[in-house]
Amino acid sequence: MNKYHDIEVIINNKRYTLSGYESEEYLHKIASYINGKHTEFRNKDAYKFLDSDLKNVLMQINIADEYYKTMDRLHEFEKENEQKSNEIFDLKHELISAQEKLDSTQKDLEELKKELYESQKKIVRLETERSDNRSEHRSESRNENRSEHRSDYRGDNRR
Protein backbone atom coordinates (compact mmCIF):
# COMPACT_ATOMS: atom_id res chain seq x y z
CA MET A 1 0.00 0.00 0.00
CA ASN A 2 1.23 3.54 -0.76
CA LYS A 3 2.34 5.79 2.03
CA TYR A 4 0.14 8.72 3.02
CA HIS A 5 1.86 12.07 2.34
CA ASP A 6 1.37 15.56 3.76
CA ILE A 7 3.27 18.26 1.87
CA GLU A 8 3.27 22.03 2.03
CA VAL A 9 2.79 23.88 -1.26
CA ILE A 10 2.26 27.49 -2.27
CA ILE A 11 -0.72 28.15 -4.53
CA ASN A 12 -1.47 31.69 -5.64
CA ASN A 13 0.97 33.05 -3.06
CA LYS A 14 -0.72 31.21 -0.18
CA ARG A 15 0.61 28.26 1.78
CA TYR A 16 -1.49 25.04 1.74
CA THR A 17 -1.01 21.48 2.96
CA LEU A 18 -1.83 18.81 0.37
CA SER A 19 -2.42 15.29 1.64
CA GLY A 20 -2.87 11.99 -0.14
CA TYR A 21 -1.53 8.57 -1.02
CA GLU A 22 -0.04 9.86 -4.26
CA SER A 23 3.68 10.55 -4.43
CA GLU A 24 5.05 13.89 -3.27
CA GLU A 25 6.12 14.57 -6.87
CA TYR A 26 2.55 14.11 -8.04
CA LEU A 27 1.15 16.44 -5.35
CA HIS A 28 3.75 19.10 -6.32
CA LYS A 29 2.76 18.66 -9.96
CA ILE A 30 -0.89 19.37 -9.07
CA ALA A 31 0.08 22.51 -7.13
CA SER A 32 2.22 23.63 -10.06
CA TYR A 33 -0.68 23.13 -12.47
CA ILE A 34 -3.01 25.26 -10.30
CA ASN A 35 -0.32 27.96 -10.03
CA GLY A 36 -0.01 27.93 -13.81
CA LYS A 37 -3.75 28.46 -14.15
CA HIS A 38 -3.63 31.41 -11.72
CA THR A 39 -0.79 32.94 -13.73
CA GLU A 40 -2.65 32.36 -17.01
CA PHE A 41 -5.77 34.12 -15.72
CA ARG A 42 -3.84 36.93 -14.01
CA ASN A 43 -2.31 37.84 -17.37
CA LYS A 44 -5.75 38.55 -18.84
CA ASP A 45 -6.88 42.13 -18.45
CA ALA A 46 -10.58 41.40 -17.84
CA TYR A 47 -9.74 38.93 -15.07
CA LYS A 48 -8.13 41.64 -12.97
CA PHE A 49 -11.44 43.47 -12.49
CA LEU A 50 -13.49 40.46 -11.32
CA ASP A 51 -14.23 39.70 -7.67
CA SER A 52 -12.46 36.69 -6.13
CA ASP A 53 -15.56 34.42 -6.15
CA LEU A 54 -16.05 34.93 -9.89
CA LYS A 55 -12.32 34.45 -10.49
CA ASN A 56 -12.47 31.10 -8.65
CA VAL A 57 -15.60 30.00 -10.51
CA LEU A 58 -14.06 30.91 -13.90
CA MET A 59 -10.91 28.99 -13.02
CA GLN A 60 -12.97 25.99 -11.92
CA ILE A 61 -14.98 26.16 -15.18
CA ASN A 62 -11.75 26.36 -17.17
CA ILE A 63 -10.24 23.37 -15.33
CA ALA A 64 -13.46 21.38 -15.75
CA ASP A 65 -13.47 22.27 -19.47
CA GLU A 66 -9.89 21.00 -19.83
CA TYR A 67 -10.78 17.88 -17.88
CA TYR A 68 -13.75 17.01 -20.10
CA LYS A 69 -11.87 17.79 -23.30
CA THR A 70 -9.06 15.57 -22.08
CA MET A 71 -11.54 12.82 -21.23
CA ASP A 72 -13.09 13.15 -24.71
CA ARG A 73 -9.63 12.81 -26.27
CA LEU A 74 -8.94 9.83 -24.03
CA HIS A 75 -12.17 8.15 -25.19
CA GLU A 76 -11.24 8.86 -28.81
CA PHE A 77 -7.81 7.32 -28.22
CA GLU A 78 -9.45 4.33 -26.58
CA LYS A 79 -11.78 3.91 -29.59
CA GLU A 80 -8.83 4.20 -31.98
CA ASN A 81 -6.88 1.75 -29.85
CA GLU A 82 -9.78 -0.71 -29.90
CA GLN A 83 -10.14 -0.32 -33.69
CA LYS A 84 -6.41 -0.86 -34.15
CA SER A 85 -6.52 -3.85 -31.81
CA ASN A 86 -9.36 -5.30 -33.89
CA GLU A 87 -7.39 -4.62 -37.08
CA ILE A 88 -4.34 -6.31 -35.57
CA PHE A 89 -6.50 -9.24 -34.49
CA ASP A 90 -7.92 -9.56 -38.02
CA LEU A 91 -4.45 -9.24 -39.57
CA LYS A 92 -3.10 -11.92 -37.24
CA HIS A 93 -5.90 -14.26 -38.30
CA GLU A 94 -5.25 -13.46 -41.95
CA LEU A 95 -1.57 -14.13 -41.37
CA ILE A 96 -2.31 -17.44 -39.66
CA SER A 97 -4.67 -18.40 -42.49
CA ALA A 98 -2.08 -17.44 -45.10
CA GLN A 99 0.60 -19.40 -43.23
CA GLU A 100 -1.65 -22.46 -43.09
CA LYS A 101 -2.35 -22.11 -46.81
CA LEU A 102 1.38 -21.74 -47.49
CA ASP A 103 2.13 -24.82 -45.40
CA SER A 104 -0.54 -26.79 -47.24
CA THR A 105 0.75 -25.59 -50.60
CA GLN A 106 4.32 -26.51 -49.65
CA LYS A 107 3.14 -29.96 -48.60
CA ASP A 108 1.30 -30.35 -51.93
CA LEU A 109 4.43 -29.18 -53.75
CA GLU A 110 6.55 -31.78 -51.95
CA GLU A 111 4.03 -34.48 -52.88
CA LEU A 112 4.07 -33.34 -56.50
CA LYS A 113 7.87 -33.36 -56.50
CA LYS A 114 7.80 -36.95 -55.24
CA GLU A 115 5.28 -37.88 -57.95
CA LEU A 116 7.46 -36.16 -60.56
CA TYR A 117 10.53 -38.03 -59.32
CA GLU A 118 8.67 -41.35 -59.44
CA SER A 119 7.34 -40.54 -62.92
CA GLN A 120 10.82 -39.66 -64.12
CA LYS A 121 12.15 -42.95 -62.72
CA LYS A 122 9.34 -44.79 -64.50
CA ILE A 123 10.12 -42.98 -67.78
CA VAL A 124 13.79 -43.94 -67.51
CA ARG A 125 12.85 -47.56 -66.71
CA LEU A 126 10.41 -47.73 -69.64
CA GLU A 127 12.89 -46.13 -72.03
CA THR A 128 15.54 -48.59 -70.89
CA GLU A 129 13.13 -51.50 -71.39
CA ARG A 130 12.18 -50.15 -74.82
CA SER A 131 15.80 -49.77 -75.76
CA ASP A 132 16.56 -53.30 -74.50
CA ASN A 133 13.58 -54.68 -76.45
CA ARG A 134 14.76 -52.96 -79.64
CA SER A 135 18.24 -54.34 -79.12
CA GLU A 136 16.85 -57.83 -78.54
CA HIS A 137 14.61 -57.52 -81.59
CA ARG A 138 17.52 -56.38 -83.76
CA SER A 139 19.66 -59.14 -82.41
CA GLU A 140 16.95 -61.72 -83.12
CA SER A 141 16.40 -60.30 -86.60
CA ARG A 142 20.12 -60.53 -87.32
CA ASN A 143 20.26 -64.06 -86.01
CA GLU A 144 17.26 -65.06 -88.16
CA ASN A 145 18.81 -63.41 -91.20
CA ARG A 146 22.09 -65.24 -90.55
CA SER A 147 20.25 -68.46 -90.05
CA GLU A 148 18.31 -68.02 -93.28
CA HIS A 149 21.44 -67.01 -95.06
CA ARG A 150 23.24 -70.10 -93.74
CA SER A 151 20.32 -72.28 -94.75
CA ASP A 152 20.45 -70.88 -98.21
CA TYR A 153 24.14 -71.46 -98.36
CA ARG A 154 23.78 -75.06 -97.16
CA GLY A 155 20.93 -75.60 -99.50
CA ASP A 156 23.02 -74.56 -102.44
CA ASN A 157 25.74 -77.05 -101.50
CA ARG A 158 23.29 -79.92 -101.35
CA ARG A 159 22.10 -79.49 -104.82
CSV table of C-alpha atoms in Angstrom, one decimal:
chain,number,residue,atom,x,y,z
A,1,MET,CA,0.0,0.0,0.0
A,2,ASN,CA,1.2,3.5,-0.8
A,3,LYS,CA,2.3,5.8,2.0
A,4,TYR,CA,0.1,8.7,3.0
A,5,HIS,CA,1.9,12.1,2.3
A,6,ASP,CA,1.4,15.6,3.8
A,7,ILE,CA,3.3,18.3,1.9
A,8,GLU,CA,3.3,22.0,2.0
A,9,VAL,CA,2.8,23.9,-1.3
A,10,ILE,CA,2.3,27.5,-2.3
A,11,ILE,CA,-0.7,28.1,-4.5
A,12,ASN,CA,-1.5,31.7,-5.6
A,13,ASN,CA,1.0,33.1,-3.1
A,14,LYS,CA,-0.7,31.2,-0.2
A,15,ARG,CA,0.6,28.3,1.8
A,16,TYR,CA,-1.5,25.0,1.7
A,17,THR,CA,-1.0,21.5,3.0
A,18,LEU,CA,-1.8,18.8,0.4
A,19,SER,CA,-2.4,15.3,1.6
A,20,GLY,CA,-2.9,12.0,-0.1
A,21,TYR,CA,-1.5,8.6,-1.0
A,22,GLU,CA,0.0,9.9,-4.3
A,23,SER,CA,3.7,10.6,-4.4
A,24,GLU,CA,5.0,13.9,-3.3
A,25,GLU,CA,6.1,14.6,-6.9
A,26,TYR,CA,2.5,14.1,-8.0
A,27,LEU,CA,1.1,16.4,-5.4
A,28,HIS,CA,3.7,19.1,-6.3
A,29,LYS,CA,2.8,18.7,-10.0
A,30,ILE,CA,-0.9,19.4,-9.1
A,31,ALA,CA,0.1,22.5,-7.1
A,32,SER,CA,2.2,23.6,-10.1
A,33,TYR,CA,-0.7,23.1,-12.5
A,34,ILE,CA,-3.0,25.3,-10.3
A,35,ASN,CA,-0.3,28.0,-10.0
A,36,GLY,CA,0.0,27.9,-13.8
A,37,LYS,CA,-3.7,28.5,-14.2
A,38,HIS,CA,-3.6,31.4,-11.7
A,39,THR,CA,-0.8,32.9,-13.7
A,40,GLU,CA,-2.6,32.4,-17.0
A,41,PHE,CA,-5.8,34.1,-15.7
A,42,ARG,CA,-3.8,36.9,-14.0
A,43,ASN,CA,-2.3,37.8,-17.4
A,44,LYS,CA,-5.8,38.6,-18.8
A,45,ASP,CA,-6.9,42.1,-18.4
A,46,ALA,CA,-10.6,41.4,-17.8
A,47,TYR,CA,-9.7,38.9,-15.1
A,48,LYS,CA,-8.1,41.6,-13.0
A,49,PHE,CA,-11.4,43.5,-12.5
A,50,LEU,CA,-13.5,40.5,-11.3
A,51,ASP,CA,-14.2,39.7,-7.7
A,52,SER,CA,-12.5,36.7,-6.1
A,53,ASP,CA,-15.6,34.4,-6.1
A,54,LEU,CA,-16.1,34.9,-9.9
A,55,LYS,CA,-12.3,34.4,-10.5
A,56,ASN,CA,-12.5,31.1,-8.6
A,57,VAL,CA,-15.6,30.0,-10.5
A,58,LEU,CA,-14.1,30.9,-13.9
A,59,MET,CA,-10.9,29.0,-13.0
A,60,GLN,CA,-13.0,26.0,-11.9
A,61,ILE,CA,-15.0,26.2,-15.2
A,62,ASN,CA,-11.8,26.4,-17.2
A,63,ILE,CA,-10.2,23.4,-15.3
A,64,ALA,CA,-13.5,21.4,-15.7
A,65,ASP,CA,-13.5,22.3,-19.5
A,66,GLU,CA,-9.9,21.0,-19.8
A,67,TYR,CA,-10.8,17.9,-17.9
A,68,TYR,CA,-13.8,17.0,-20.1
A,69,LYS,CA,-11.9,17.8,-23.3
A,70,THR,CA,-9.1,15.6,-22.1
A,71,MET,CA,-11.5,12.8,-21.2
A,72,ASP,CA,-13.1,13.1,-24.7
A,73,ARG,CA,-9.6,12.8,-26.3
A,74,LEU,CA,-8.9,9.8,-24.0
A,75,HIS,CA,-12.2,8.2,-25.2
A,76,GLU,CA,-11.2,8.9,-28.8
A,77,PHE,CA,-7.8,7.3,-28.2
A,78,GLU,CA,-9.4,4.3,-26.6
A,79,LYS,CA,-11.8,3.9,-29.6
A,80,GLU,CA,-8.8,4.2,-32.0
A,81,ASN,CA,-6.9,1.8,-29.9
A,82,GLU,CA,-9.8,-0.7,-29.9
A,83,GLN,CA,-10.1,-0.3,-33.7
A,84,LYS,CA,-6.4,-0.9,-34.2
A,85,SER,CA,-6.5,-3.9,-31.8
A,86,ASN,CA,-9.4,-5.3,-33.9
A,87,GLU,CA,-7.4,-4.6,-37.1
A,88,ILE,CA,-4.3,-6.3,-35.6
A,89,PHE,CA,-6.5,-9.2,-34.5
A,90,ASP,CA,-7.9,-9.6,-38.0
A,91,LEU,CA,-4.5,-9.2,-39.6
A,92,LYS,CA,-3.1,-11.9,-37.2
A,93,HIS,CA,-5.9,-14.3,-38.3
A,94,GLU,CA,-5.2,-13.5,-42.0
A,95,LEU,CA,-1.6,-14.1,-41.4
A,96,ILE,CA,-2.3,-17.4,-39.7
A,97,SER,CA,-4.7,-18.4,-42.5
A,98,ALA,CA,-2.1,-17.4,-45.1
A,99,GLN,CA,0.6,-19.4,-43.2
A,100,GLU,CA,-1.6,-22.5,-43.1
A,101,LYS,CA,-2.4,-22.1,-46.8
A,102,LEU,CA,1.4,-21.7,-47.5
A,103,ASP,CA,2.1,-24.8,-45.4
A,104,SER,CA,-0.5,-26.8,-47.2
A,105,THR,CA,0.8,-25.6,-50.6
A,106,GLN,CA,4.3,-26.5,-49.7
A,107,LYS,CA,3.1,-30.0,-48.6
A,108,ASP,CA,1.3,-30.3,-51.9
A,109,LEU,CA,4.4,-29.2,-53.7
A,110,GLU,CA,6.5,-31.8,-51.9
A,111,GLU,CA,4.0,-34.5,-52.9
A,112,LEU,CA,4.1,-33.3,-56.5
A,113,LYS,CA,7.9,-33.4,-56.5
A,114,LYS,CA,7.8,-37.0,-55.2
A,115,GLU,CA,5.3,-37.9,-57.9
A,116,LEU,CA,7.5,-36.2,-60.6
A,117,TYR,CA,10.5,-38.0,-59.3
A,118,GLU,CA,8.7,-41.4,-59.4
A,119,SER,CA,7.3,-40.5,-62.9
A,120,GLN,CA,10.8,-39.7,-64.1
A,121,LYS,CA,12.2,-42.9,-62.7
A,122,LYS,CA,9.3,-44.8,-64.5
A,123,ILE,CA,10.1,-43.0,-67.8
A,124,VAL,CA,13.8,-43.9,-67.5
A,125,ARG,CA,12.8,-47.6,-66.7
A,126,LEU,CA,10.4,-47.7,-69.6
A,127,GLU,CA,12.9,-46.1,-72.0
A,128,THR,CA,15.5,-48.6,-70.9
A,129,GLU,CA,13.1,-51.5,-71.4
A,130,ARG,CA,12.2,-50.2,-74.8
A,131,SER,CA,15.8,-49.8,-75.8
A,132,ASP,CA,16.6,-53.3,-74.5
A,133,ASN,CA,13.6,-54.7,-76.4
A,134,ARG,CA,14.8,-53.0,-79.6
A,135,SER,CA,18.2,-54.3,-79.1
A,136,GLU,CA,16.9,-57.8,-78.5
A,137,HIS,CA,14.6,-57.5,-81.6
A,138,ARG,CA,17.5,-56.4,-83.8
A,139,SER,CA,19.7,-59.1,-82.4
A,140,GLU,CA,16.9,-61.7,-83.1
A,141,SER,CA,16.4,-60.3,-86.6
A,142,ARG,CA,20.1,-60.5,-87.3
A,143,ASN,CA,20.3,-64.1,-86.0
A,144,GLU,CA,17.3,-65.1,-88.2
A,145,ASN,CA,18.8,-63.4,-91.2
A,146,ARG,CA,22.1,-65.2,-90.5
A,147,SER,CA,20.3,-68.5,-90.0
A,148,GLU,CA,18.3,-68.0,-93.3
A,149,HIS,CA,21.4,-67.0,-95.1
A,150,ARG,CA,23.2,-70.1,-93.7
A,151,SER,CA,20.3,-72.3,-94.7
A,152,ASP,CA,20.4,-70.9,-98.2
A,153,TYR,CA,24.1,-71.5,-98.4
A,154,ARG,CA,23.8,-75.1,-97.2
A,155,GLY,CA,20.9,-75.6,-99.5
A,156,ASP,CA,23.0,-74.6,-102.4
A,157,ASN,CA,25.7,-77.0,-101.5
A,158,ARG,CA,23.3,-79.9,-101.3
A,159,ARG,CA,22.1,-79.5,-104.8
